[in-house]
Coordinates of C-alpha atoms (C1' of nucleotides) in Angstrom, one line a residue:
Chain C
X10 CA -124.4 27.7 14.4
X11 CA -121.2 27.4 16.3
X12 CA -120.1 30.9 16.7
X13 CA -123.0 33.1 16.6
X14 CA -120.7 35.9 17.4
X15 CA -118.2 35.2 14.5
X16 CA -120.2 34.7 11.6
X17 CA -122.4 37.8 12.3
X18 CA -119.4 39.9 12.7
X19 CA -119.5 42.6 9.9
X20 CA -115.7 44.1 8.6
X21 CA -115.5 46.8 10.6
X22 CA -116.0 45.3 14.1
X23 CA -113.5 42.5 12.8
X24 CA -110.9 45.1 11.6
X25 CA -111.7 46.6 15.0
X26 CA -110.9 43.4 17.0
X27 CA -108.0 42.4 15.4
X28 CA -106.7 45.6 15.6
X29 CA -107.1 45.5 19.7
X30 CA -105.8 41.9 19.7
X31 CA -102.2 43.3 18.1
X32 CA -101.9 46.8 20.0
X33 CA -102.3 44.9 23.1
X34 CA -99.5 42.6 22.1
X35 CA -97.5 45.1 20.2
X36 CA -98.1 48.7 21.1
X37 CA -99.0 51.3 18.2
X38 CA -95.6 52.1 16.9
X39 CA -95.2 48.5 15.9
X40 CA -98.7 47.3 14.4
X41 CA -99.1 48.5 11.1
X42 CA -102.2 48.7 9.5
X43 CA -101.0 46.3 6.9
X44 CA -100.5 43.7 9.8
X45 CA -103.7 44.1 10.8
X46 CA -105.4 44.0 7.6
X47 CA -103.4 40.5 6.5
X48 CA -104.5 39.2 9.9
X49 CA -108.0 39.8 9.0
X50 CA -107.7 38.3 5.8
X51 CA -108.9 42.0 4.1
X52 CA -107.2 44.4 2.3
X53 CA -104.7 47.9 4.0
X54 CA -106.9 49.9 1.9
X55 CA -110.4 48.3 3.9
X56 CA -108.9 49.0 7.0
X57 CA -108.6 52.6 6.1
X58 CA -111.7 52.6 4.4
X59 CA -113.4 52.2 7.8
X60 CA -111.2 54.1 10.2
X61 CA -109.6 56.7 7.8
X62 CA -106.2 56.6 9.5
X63 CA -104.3 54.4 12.1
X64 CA -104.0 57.0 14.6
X65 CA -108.3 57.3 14.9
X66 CA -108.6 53.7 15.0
X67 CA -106.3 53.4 17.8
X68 CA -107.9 55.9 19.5
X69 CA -111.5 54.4 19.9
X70 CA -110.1 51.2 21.1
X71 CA -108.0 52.9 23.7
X72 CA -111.4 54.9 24.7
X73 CA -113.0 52.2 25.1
X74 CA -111.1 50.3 27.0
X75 CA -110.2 53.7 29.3
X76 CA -113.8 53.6 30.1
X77 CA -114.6 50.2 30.8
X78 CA -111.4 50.3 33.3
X79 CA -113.0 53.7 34.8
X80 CA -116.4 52.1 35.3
X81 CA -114.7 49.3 37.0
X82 CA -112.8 51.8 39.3
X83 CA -116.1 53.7 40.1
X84 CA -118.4 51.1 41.0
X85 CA -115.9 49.5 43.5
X86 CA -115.5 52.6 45.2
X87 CA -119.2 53.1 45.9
X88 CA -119.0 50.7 49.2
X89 CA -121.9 50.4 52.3
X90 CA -119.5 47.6 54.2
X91 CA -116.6 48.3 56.4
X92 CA -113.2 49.5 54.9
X93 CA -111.5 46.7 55.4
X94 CA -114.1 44.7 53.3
X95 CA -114.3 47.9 51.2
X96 CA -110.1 47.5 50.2
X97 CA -110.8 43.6 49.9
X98 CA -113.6 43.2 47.6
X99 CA -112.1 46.1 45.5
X100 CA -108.1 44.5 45.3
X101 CA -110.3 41.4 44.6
X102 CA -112.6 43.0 41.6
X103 CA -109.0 44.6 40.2
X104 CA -107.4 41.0 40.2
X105 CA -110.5 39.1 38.7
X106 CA -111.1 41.8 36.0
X107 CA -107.7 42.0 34.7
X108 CA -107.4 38.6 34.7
X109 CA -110.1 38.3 31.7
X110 CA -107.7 41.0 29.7
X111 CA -104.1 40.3 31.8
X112 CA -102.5 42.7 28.5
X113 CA -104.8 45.9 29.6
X114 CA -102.5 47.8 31.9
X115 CA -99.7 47.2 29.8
X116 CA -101.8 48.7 27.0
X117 CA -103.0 51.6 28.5
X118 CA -99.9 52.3 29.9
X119 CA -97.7 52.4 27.0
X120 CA -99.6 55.0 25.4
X121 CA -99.7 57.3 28.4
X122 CA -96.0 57.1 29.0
X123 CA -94.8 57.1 26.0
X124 CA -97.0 59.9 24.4
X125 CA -98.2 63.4 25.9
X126 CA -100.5 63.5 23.5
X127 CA -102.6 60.6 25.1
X128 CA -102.0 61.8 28.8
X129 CA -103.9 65.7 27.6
X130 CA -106.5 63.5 25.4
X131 CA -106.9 61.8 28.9
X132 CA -107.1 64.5 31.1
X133 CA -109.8 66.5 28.8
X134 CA -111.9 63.2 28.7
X135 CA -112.2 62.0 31.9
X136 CA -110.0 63.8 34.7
X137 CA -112.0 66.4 35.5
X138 CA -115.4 65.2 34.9
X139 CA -117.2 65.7 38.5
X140 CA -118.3 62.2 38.8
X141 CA -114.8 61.0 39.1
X142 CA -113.6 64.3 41.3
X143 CA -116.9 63.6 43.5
X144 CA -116.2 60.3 43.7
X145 CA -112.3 61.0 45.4
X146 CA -113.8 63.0 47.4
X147 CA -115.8 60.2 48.9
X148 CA -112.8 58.3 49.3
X149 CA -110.9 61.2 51.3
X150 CA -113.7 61.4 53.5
X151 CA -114.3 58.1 54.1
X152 CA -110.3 57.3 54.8
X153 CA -110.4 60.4 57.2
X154 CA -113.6 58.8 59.4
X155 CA -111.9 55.6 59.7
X156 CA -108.2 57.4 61.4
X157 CA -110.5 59.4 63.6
X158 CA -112.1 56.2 64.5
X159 CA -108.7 54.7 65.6
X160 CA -109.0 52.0 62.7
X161 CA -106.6 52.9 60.0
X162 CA -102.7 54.6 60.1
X163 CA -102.2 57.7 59.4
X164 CA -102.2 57.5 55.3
X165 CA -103.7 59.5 52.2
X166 CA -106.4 58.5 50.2
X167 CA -104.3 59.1 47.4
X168 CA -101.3 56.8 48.7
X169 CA -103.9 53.8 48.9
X170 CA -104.6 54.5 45.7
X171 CA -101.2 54.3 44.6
X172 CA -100.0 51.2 46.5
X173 CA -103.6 49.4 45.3
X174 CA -102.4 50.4 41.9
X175 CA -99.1 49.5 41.6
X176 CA -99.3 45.8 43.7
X177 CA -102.2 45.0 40.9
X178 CA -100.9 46.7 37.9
X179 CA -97.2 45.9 38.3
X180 CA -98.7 41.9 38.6
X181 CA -100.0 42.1 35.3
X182 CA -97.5 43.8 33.7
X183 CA -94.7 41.5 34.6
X184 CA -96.5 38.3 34.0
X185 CA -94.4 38.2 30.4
X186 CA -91.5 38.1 32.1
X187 CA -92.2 36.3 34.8
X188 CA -93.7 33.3 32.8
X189 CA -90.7 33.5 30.0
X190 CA -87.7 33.8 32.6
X191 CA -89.2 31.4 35.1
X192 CA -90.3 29.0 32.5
X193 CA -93.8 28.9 34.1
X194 CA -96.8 27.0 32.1
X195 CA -100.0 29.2 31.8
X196 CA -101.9 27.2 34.8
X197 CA -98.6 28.3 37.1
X198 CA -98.7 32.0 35.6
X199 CA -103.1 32.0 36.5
X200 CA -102.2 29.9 40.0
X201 CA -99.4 33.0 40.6
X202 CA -101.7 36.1 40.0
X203 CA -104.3 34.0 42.1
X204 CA -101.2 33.5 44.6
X205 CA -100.5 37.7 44.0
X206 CA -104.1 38.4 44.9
X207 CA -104.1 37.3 48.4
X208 CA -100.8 38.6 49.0
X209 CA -101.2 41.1 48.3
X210 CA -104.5 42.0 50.0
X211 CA -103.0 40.5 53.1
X212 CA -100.5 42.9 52.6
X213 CA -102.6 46.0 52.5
X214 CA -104.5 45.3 55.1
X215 CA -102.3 44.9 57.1
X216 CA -99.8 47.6 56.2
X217 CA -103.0 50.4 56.2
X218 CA -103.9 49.0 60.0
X219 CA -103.7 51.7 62.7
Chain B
X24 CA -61.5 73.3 29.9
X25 CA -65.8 73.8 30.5
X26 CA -66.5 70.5 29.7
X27 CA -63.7 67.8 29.8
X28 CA -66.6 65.1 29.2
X29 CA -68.0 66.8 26.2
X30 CA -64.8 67.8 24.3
X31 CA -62.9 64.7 24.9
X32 CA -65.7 62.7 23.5
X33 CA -65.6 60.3 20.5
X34 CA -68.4 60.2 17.9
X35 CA -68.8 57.0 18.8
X36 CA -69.6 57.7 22.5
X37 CA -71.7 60.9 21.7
X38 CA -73.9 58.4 19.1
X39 CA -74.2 55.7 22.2
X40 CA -75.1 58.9 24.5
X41 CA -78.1 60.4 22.5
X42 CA -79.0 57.2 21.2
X43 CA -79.4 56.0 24.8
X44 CA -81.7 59.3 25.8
X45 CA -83.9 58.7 22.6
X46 CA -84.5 54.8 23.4
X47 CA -85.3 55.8 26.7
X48 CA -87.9 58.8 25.5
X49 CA -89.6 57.2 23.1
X50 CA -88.6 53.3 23.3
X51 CA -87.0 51.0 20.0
X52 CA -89.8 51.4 17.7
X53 CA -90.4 54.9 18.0
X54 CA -87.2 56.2 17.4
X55 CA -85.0 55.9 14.0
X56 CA -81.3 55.7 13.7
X57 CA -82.0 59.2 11.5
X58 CA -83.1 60.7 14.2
X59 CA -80.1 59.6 16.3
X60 CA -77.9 61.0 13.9
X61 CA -79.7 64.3 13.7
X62 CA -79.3 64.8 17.1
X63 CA -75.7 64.0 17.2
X64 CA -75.4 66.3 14.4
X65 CA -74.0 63.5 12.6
X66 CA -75.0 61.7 9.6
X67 CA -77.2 58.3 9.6
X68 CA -74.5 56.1 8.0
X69 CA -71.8 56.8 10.7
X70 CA -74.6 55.2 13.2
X71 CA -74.5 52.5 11.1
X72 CA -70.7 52.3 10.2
X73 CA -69.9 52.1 14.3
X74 CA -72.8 50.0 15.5
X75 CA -73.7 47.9 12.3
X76 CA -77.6 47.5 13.5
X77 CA -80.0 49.7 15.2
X78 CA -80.8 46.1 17.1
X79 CA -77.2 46.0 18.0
X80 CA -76.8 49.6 18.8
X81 CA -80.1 48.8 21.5
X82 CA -78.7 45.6 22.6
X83 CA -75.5 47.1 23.9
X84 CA -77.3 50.1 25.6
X85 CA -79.9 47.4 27.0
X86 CA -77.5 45.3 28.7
X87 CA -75.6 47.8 30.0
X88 CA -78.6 49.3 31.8
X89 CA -79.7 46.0 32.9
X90 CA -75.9 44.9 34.7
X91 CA -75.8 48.2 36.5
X92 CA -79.9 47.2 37.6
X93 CA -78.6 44.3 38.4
X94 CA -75.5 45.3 40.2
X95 CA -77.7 47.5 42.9
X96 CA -79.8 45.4 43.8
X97 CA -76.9 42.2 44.5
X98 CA -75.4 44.4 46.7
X99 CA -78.4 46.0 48.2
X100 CA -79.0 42.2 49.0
X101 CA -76.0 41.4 50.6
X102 CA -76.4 43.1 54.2
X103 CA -75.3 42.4 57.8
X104 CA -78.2 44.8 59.2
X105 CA -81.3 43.5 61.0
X106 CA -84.4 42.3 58.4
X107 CA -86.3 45.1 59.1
X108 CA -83.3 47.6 58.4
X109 CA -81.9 45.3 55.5
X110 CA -85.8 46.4 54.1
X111 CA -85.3 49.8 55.1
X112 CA -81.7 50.7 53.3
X113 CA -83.0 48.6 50.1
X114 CA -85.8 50.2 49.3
X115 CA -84.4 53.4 50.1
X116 CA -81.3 52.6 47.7
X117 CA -83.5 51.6 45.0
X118 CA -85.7 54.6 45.1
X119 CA -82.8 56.6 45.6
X120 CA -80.9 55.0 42.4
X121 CA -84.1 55.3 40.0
X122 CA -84.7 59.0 41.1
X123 CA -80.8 59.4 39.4
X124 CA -82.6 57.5 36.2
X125 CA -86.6 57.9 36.6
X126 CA -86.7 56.3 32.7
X127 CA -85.2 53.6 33.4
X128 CA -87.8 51.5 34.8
X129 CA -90.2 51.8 31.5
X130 CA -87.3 51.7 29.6
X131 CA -86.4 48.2 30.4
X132 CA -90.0 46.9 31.2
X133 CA -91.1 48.4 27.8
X134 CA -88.6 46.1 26.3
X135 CA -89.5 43.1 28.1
X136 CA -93.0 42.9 27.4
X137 CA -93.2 43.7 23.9
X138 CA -90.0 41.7 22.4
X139 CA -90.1 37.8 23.7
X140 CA -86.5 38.1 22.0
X141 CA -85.2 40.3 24.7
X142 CA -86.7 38.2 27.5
X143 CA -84.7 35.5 25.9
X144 CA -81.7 37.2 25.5
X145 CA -81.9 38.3 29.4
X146 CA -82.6 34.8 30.5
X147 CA -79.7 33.3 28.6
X148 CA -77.3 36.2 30.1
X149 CA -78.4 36.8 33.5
X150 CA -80.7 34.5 35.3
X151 CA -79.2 31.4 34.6
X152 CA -76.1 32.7 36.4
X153 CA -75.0 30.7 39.4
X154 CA -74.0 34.0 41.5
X155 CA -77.8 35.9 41.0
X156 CA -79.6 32.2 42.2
X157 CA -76.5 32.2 45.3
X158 CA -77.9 35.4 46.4
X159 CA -82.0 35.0 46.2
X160 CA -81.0 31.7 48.2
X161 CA -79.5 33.3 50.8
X162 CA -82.1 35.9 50.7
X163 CA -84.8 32.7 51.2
X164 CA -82.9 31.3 53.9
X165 CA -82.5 35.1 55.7
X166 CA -86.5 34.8 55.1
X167 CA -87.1 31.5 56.9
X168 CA -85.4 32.5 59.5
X169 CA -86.5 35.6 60.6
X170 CA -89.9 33.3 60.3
X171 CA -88.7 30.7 62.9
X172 CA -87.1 33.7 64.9
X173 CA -90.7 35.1 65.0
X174 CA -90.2 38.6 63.5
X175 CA -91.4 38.1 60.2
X176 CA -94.8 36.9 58.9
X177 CA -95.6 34.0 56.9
X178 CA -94.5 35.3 52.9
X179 CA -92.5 33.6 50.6
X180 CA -88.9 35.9 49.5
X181 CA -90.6 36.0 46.4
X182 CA -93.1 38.1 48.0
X183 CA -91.4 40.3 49.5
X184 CA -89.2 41.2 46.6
X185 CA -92.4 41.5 43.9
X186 CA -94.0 43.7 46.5
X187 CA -91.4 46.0 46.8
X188 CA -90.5 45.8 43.1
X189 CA -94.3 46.7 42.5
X190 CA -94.7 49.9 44.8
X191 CA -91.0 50.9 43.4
X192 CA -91.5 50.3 39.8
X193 CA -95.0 51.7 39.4
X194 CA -93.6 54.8 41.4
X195 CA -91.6 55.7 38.5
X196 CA -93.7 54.7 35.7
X197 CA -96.4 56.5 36.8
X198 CA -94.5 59.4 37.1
X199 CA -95.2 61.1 34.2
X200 CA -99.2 60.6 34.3
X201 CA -99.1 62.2 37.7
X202 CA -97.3 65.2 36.5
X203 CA -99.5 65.6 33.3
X204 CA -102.9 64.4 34.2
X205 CA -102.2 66.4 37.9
X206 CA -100.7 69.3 36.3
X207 CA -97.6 69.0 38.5
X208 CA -94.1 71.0 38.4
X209 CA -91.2 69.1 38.6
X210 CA -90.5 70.2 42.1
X211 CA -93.6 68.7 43.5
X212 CA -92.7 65.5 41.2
X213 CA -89.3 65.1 43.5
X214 CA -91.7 65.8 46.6
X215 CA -94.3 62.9 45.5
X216 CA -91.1 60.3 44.8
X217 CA -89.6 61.3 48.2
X218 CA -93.3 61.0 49.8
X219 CA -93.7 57.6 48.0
X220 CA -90.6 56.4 49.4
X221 CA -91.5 57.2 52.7
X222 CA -94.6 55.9 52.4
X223 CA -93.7 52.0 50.6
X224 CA -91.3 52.0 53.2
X225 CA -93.8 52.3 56.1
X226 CA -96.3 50.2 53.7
X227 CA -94.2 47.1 53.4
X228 CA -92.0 47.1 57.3
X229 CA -95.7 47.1 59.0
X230 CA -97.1 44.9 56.2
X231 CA -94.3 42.1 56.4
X232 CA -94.0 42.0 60.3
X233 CA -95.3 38.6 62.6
Chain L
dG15 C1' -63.6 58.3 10.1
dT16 C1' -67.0 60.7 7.8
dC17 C1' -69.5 61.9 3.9
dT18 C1' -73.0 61.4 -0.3
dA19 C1' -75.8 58.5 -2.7
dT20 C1' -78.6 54.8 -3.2
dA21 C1' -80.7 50.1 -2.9
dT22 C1' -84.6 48.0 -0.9
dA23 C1' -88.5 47.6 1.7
dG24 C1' -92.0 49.1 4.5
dT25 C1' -95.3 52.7 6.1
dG26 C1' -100.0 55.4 6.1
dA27 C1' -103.2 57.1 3.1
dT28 C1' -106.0 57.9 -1.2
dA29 C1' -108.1 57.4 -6.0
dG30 C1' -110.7 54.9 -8.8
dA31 C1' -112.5 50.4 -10.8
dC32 C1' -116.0 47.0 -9.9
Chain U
dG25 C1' -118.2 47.5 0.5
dT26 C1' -114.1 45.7 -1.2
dC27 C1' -110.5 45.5 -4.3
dT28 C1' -106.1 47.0 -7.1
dA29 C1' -102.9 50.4 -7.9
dT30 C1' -100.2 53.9 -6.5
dC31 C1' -98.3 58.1 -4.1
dA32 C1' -95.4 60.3 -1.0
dC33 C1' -92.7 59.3 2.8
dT34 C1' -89.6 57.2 5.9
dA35 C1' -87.0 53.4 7.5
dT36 C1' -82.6 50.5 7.7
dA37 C1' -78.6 49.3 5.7
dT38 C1' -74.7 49.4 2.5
dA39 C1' -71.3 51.0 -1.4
dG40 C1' -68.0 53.9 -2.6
dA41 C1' -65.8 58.7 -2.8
dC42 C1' -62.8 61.5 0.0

DNA sequence: GTCTATATAGTGATAGAC
DNA sequence: GTCTATCACTATATAGAC
């Protein structure tokens, strides 16, 4: 057998696939579930048959892939080495994880801008489960210990966060354009997020420094 | 006269207006040239009968935004100030501008990465254009010297500016998760953007220094 | 310039045959 | 489980009256 994993695929996890494959590229306003049903060589009516509407199966992918991004999150946070290796094996996790899926944060973040709906879904889900509040908390406390140890300027836990987040995310996110209005070939566009990774870990180490 | 703006307006202005504040909402797909007109208090076919094309209606709005983008940040470029105070006024502009507009950054990314037309489009209009490849030469040259001057670390312009496009961009497009999934008030939104500021600012001067 | 009316096509979803 | 057929709706775009 060549592809285990393809010929044992039922309908639904192919339907399900497919589906991810073209609201990654596309975003949900402009997949239709006919698209997705032609690209899996079924019927619209199939596609329905196994998800009942467009809006449901949308919403267990994007779950799914909430999750699997929040379980990334967690376990790098949970750290025994200094913060300084702390910030760079986590940056370095971010990169090397979002390089298997480089569409992710583009997908997640469409549907959170662009509909309230998906940011109160969000927020009842995971927000304010206490793992993830605990887990903050950690983070405050641990960023706190290091100032009063001399070893890191005078910065929030939560404006880490944020400048973590937007030096990975906003790498990911442009790569589109970057590749299309530079022209760059798909080993330049994987040698530039590689490029991006140390960067910007330099750059955060640096800038966090007391 | 209350509202000179307002009363001396054309349909065809008001249409371009609301059509504008829709795209930027809800992005191309999601919003319908019925809806435009519903909100001008117009009918659909007078959308049509001025702009042809929802795609052309878009296209105009698009590149308008994108000049005036554009347009800031040439002249925040173009600066007689030390490096680290050339840094300091362009970051602050650019934060400054985007508070005026905090859509505007999803708005035009949105586009970008979903449409490979519109990435097109931009490259034939805009990047190819002697005068923006002038300026991000002088701004390598301004780079490499501040390097052989010793007040500048080792980073390629390219860097610098995706840095500070990152912790700028994501400031804004973040903005409305932080305000739902944090429960914020608007007020405390303009405090975290003025925080943020403060903060990339202090983030990227220590971060790119020798 | 603005309207009504409509052509044409696509959408999500369901009913019912096999 | 998968198909065909179809419904009700909405979309963009245009033709033609005023």
């Amino acid at each position: 057998m060549v592809n285990d994993k393809m010929v044992n695929e039922t309908m639904e996890t192919r339907i399900r696939e497919v589906a991810q494959e073209l609201f990654f590229k596309q975003g949900y306003a402009a997949t239709s579930t006919t698209q997705i049903a032609k690209e899996v060589g079924c019927t619209q009516a199939l596609v329905h048959y196994y998800y009942r509407t467009k809006e449901n199966l949308f919403r267990q992918i994007f779950l799914e892939q909430i999750e699997a991004a929040l379980n990334v999150i967690s376990r790098s946070l949970v750290s025994e080495e200094s913060f300084e290796n702390f910030l760079r094996s986590a940056i370095s996790l971010y990169f090397d994880t979002l390089m298997q899926n480089p569409r992710l944060p583009y997908f997640v973040l469409e549907e959170l801008v662009s509909n309230p709906e998906r940011r109160k879904y969000l927020r009842e889900h995971f927000v304010k489960k206490p793992g993830y509040v605990m887990l903050y908390m950690q983070l405050e406390a641990r960023v706190k210990a290091e100032q009063q140890a001399g070893r890191l300027a005078k910065i929030d836990a939560f404006d880490i966060m944020m400048s973590v987040a937007s030096l990975t995310v906003f790498t990911f996110i442009s790569l589109p354009m970057y590749q299309d209005l530079l022209s760059r070939t798909d080993e330049q566009v994987r040698e530039f997020v590689h490029h991006r990774k140390e960067e910007v870990t330099r750059l955060v180490l640096q800038g966090v420094r007391a």
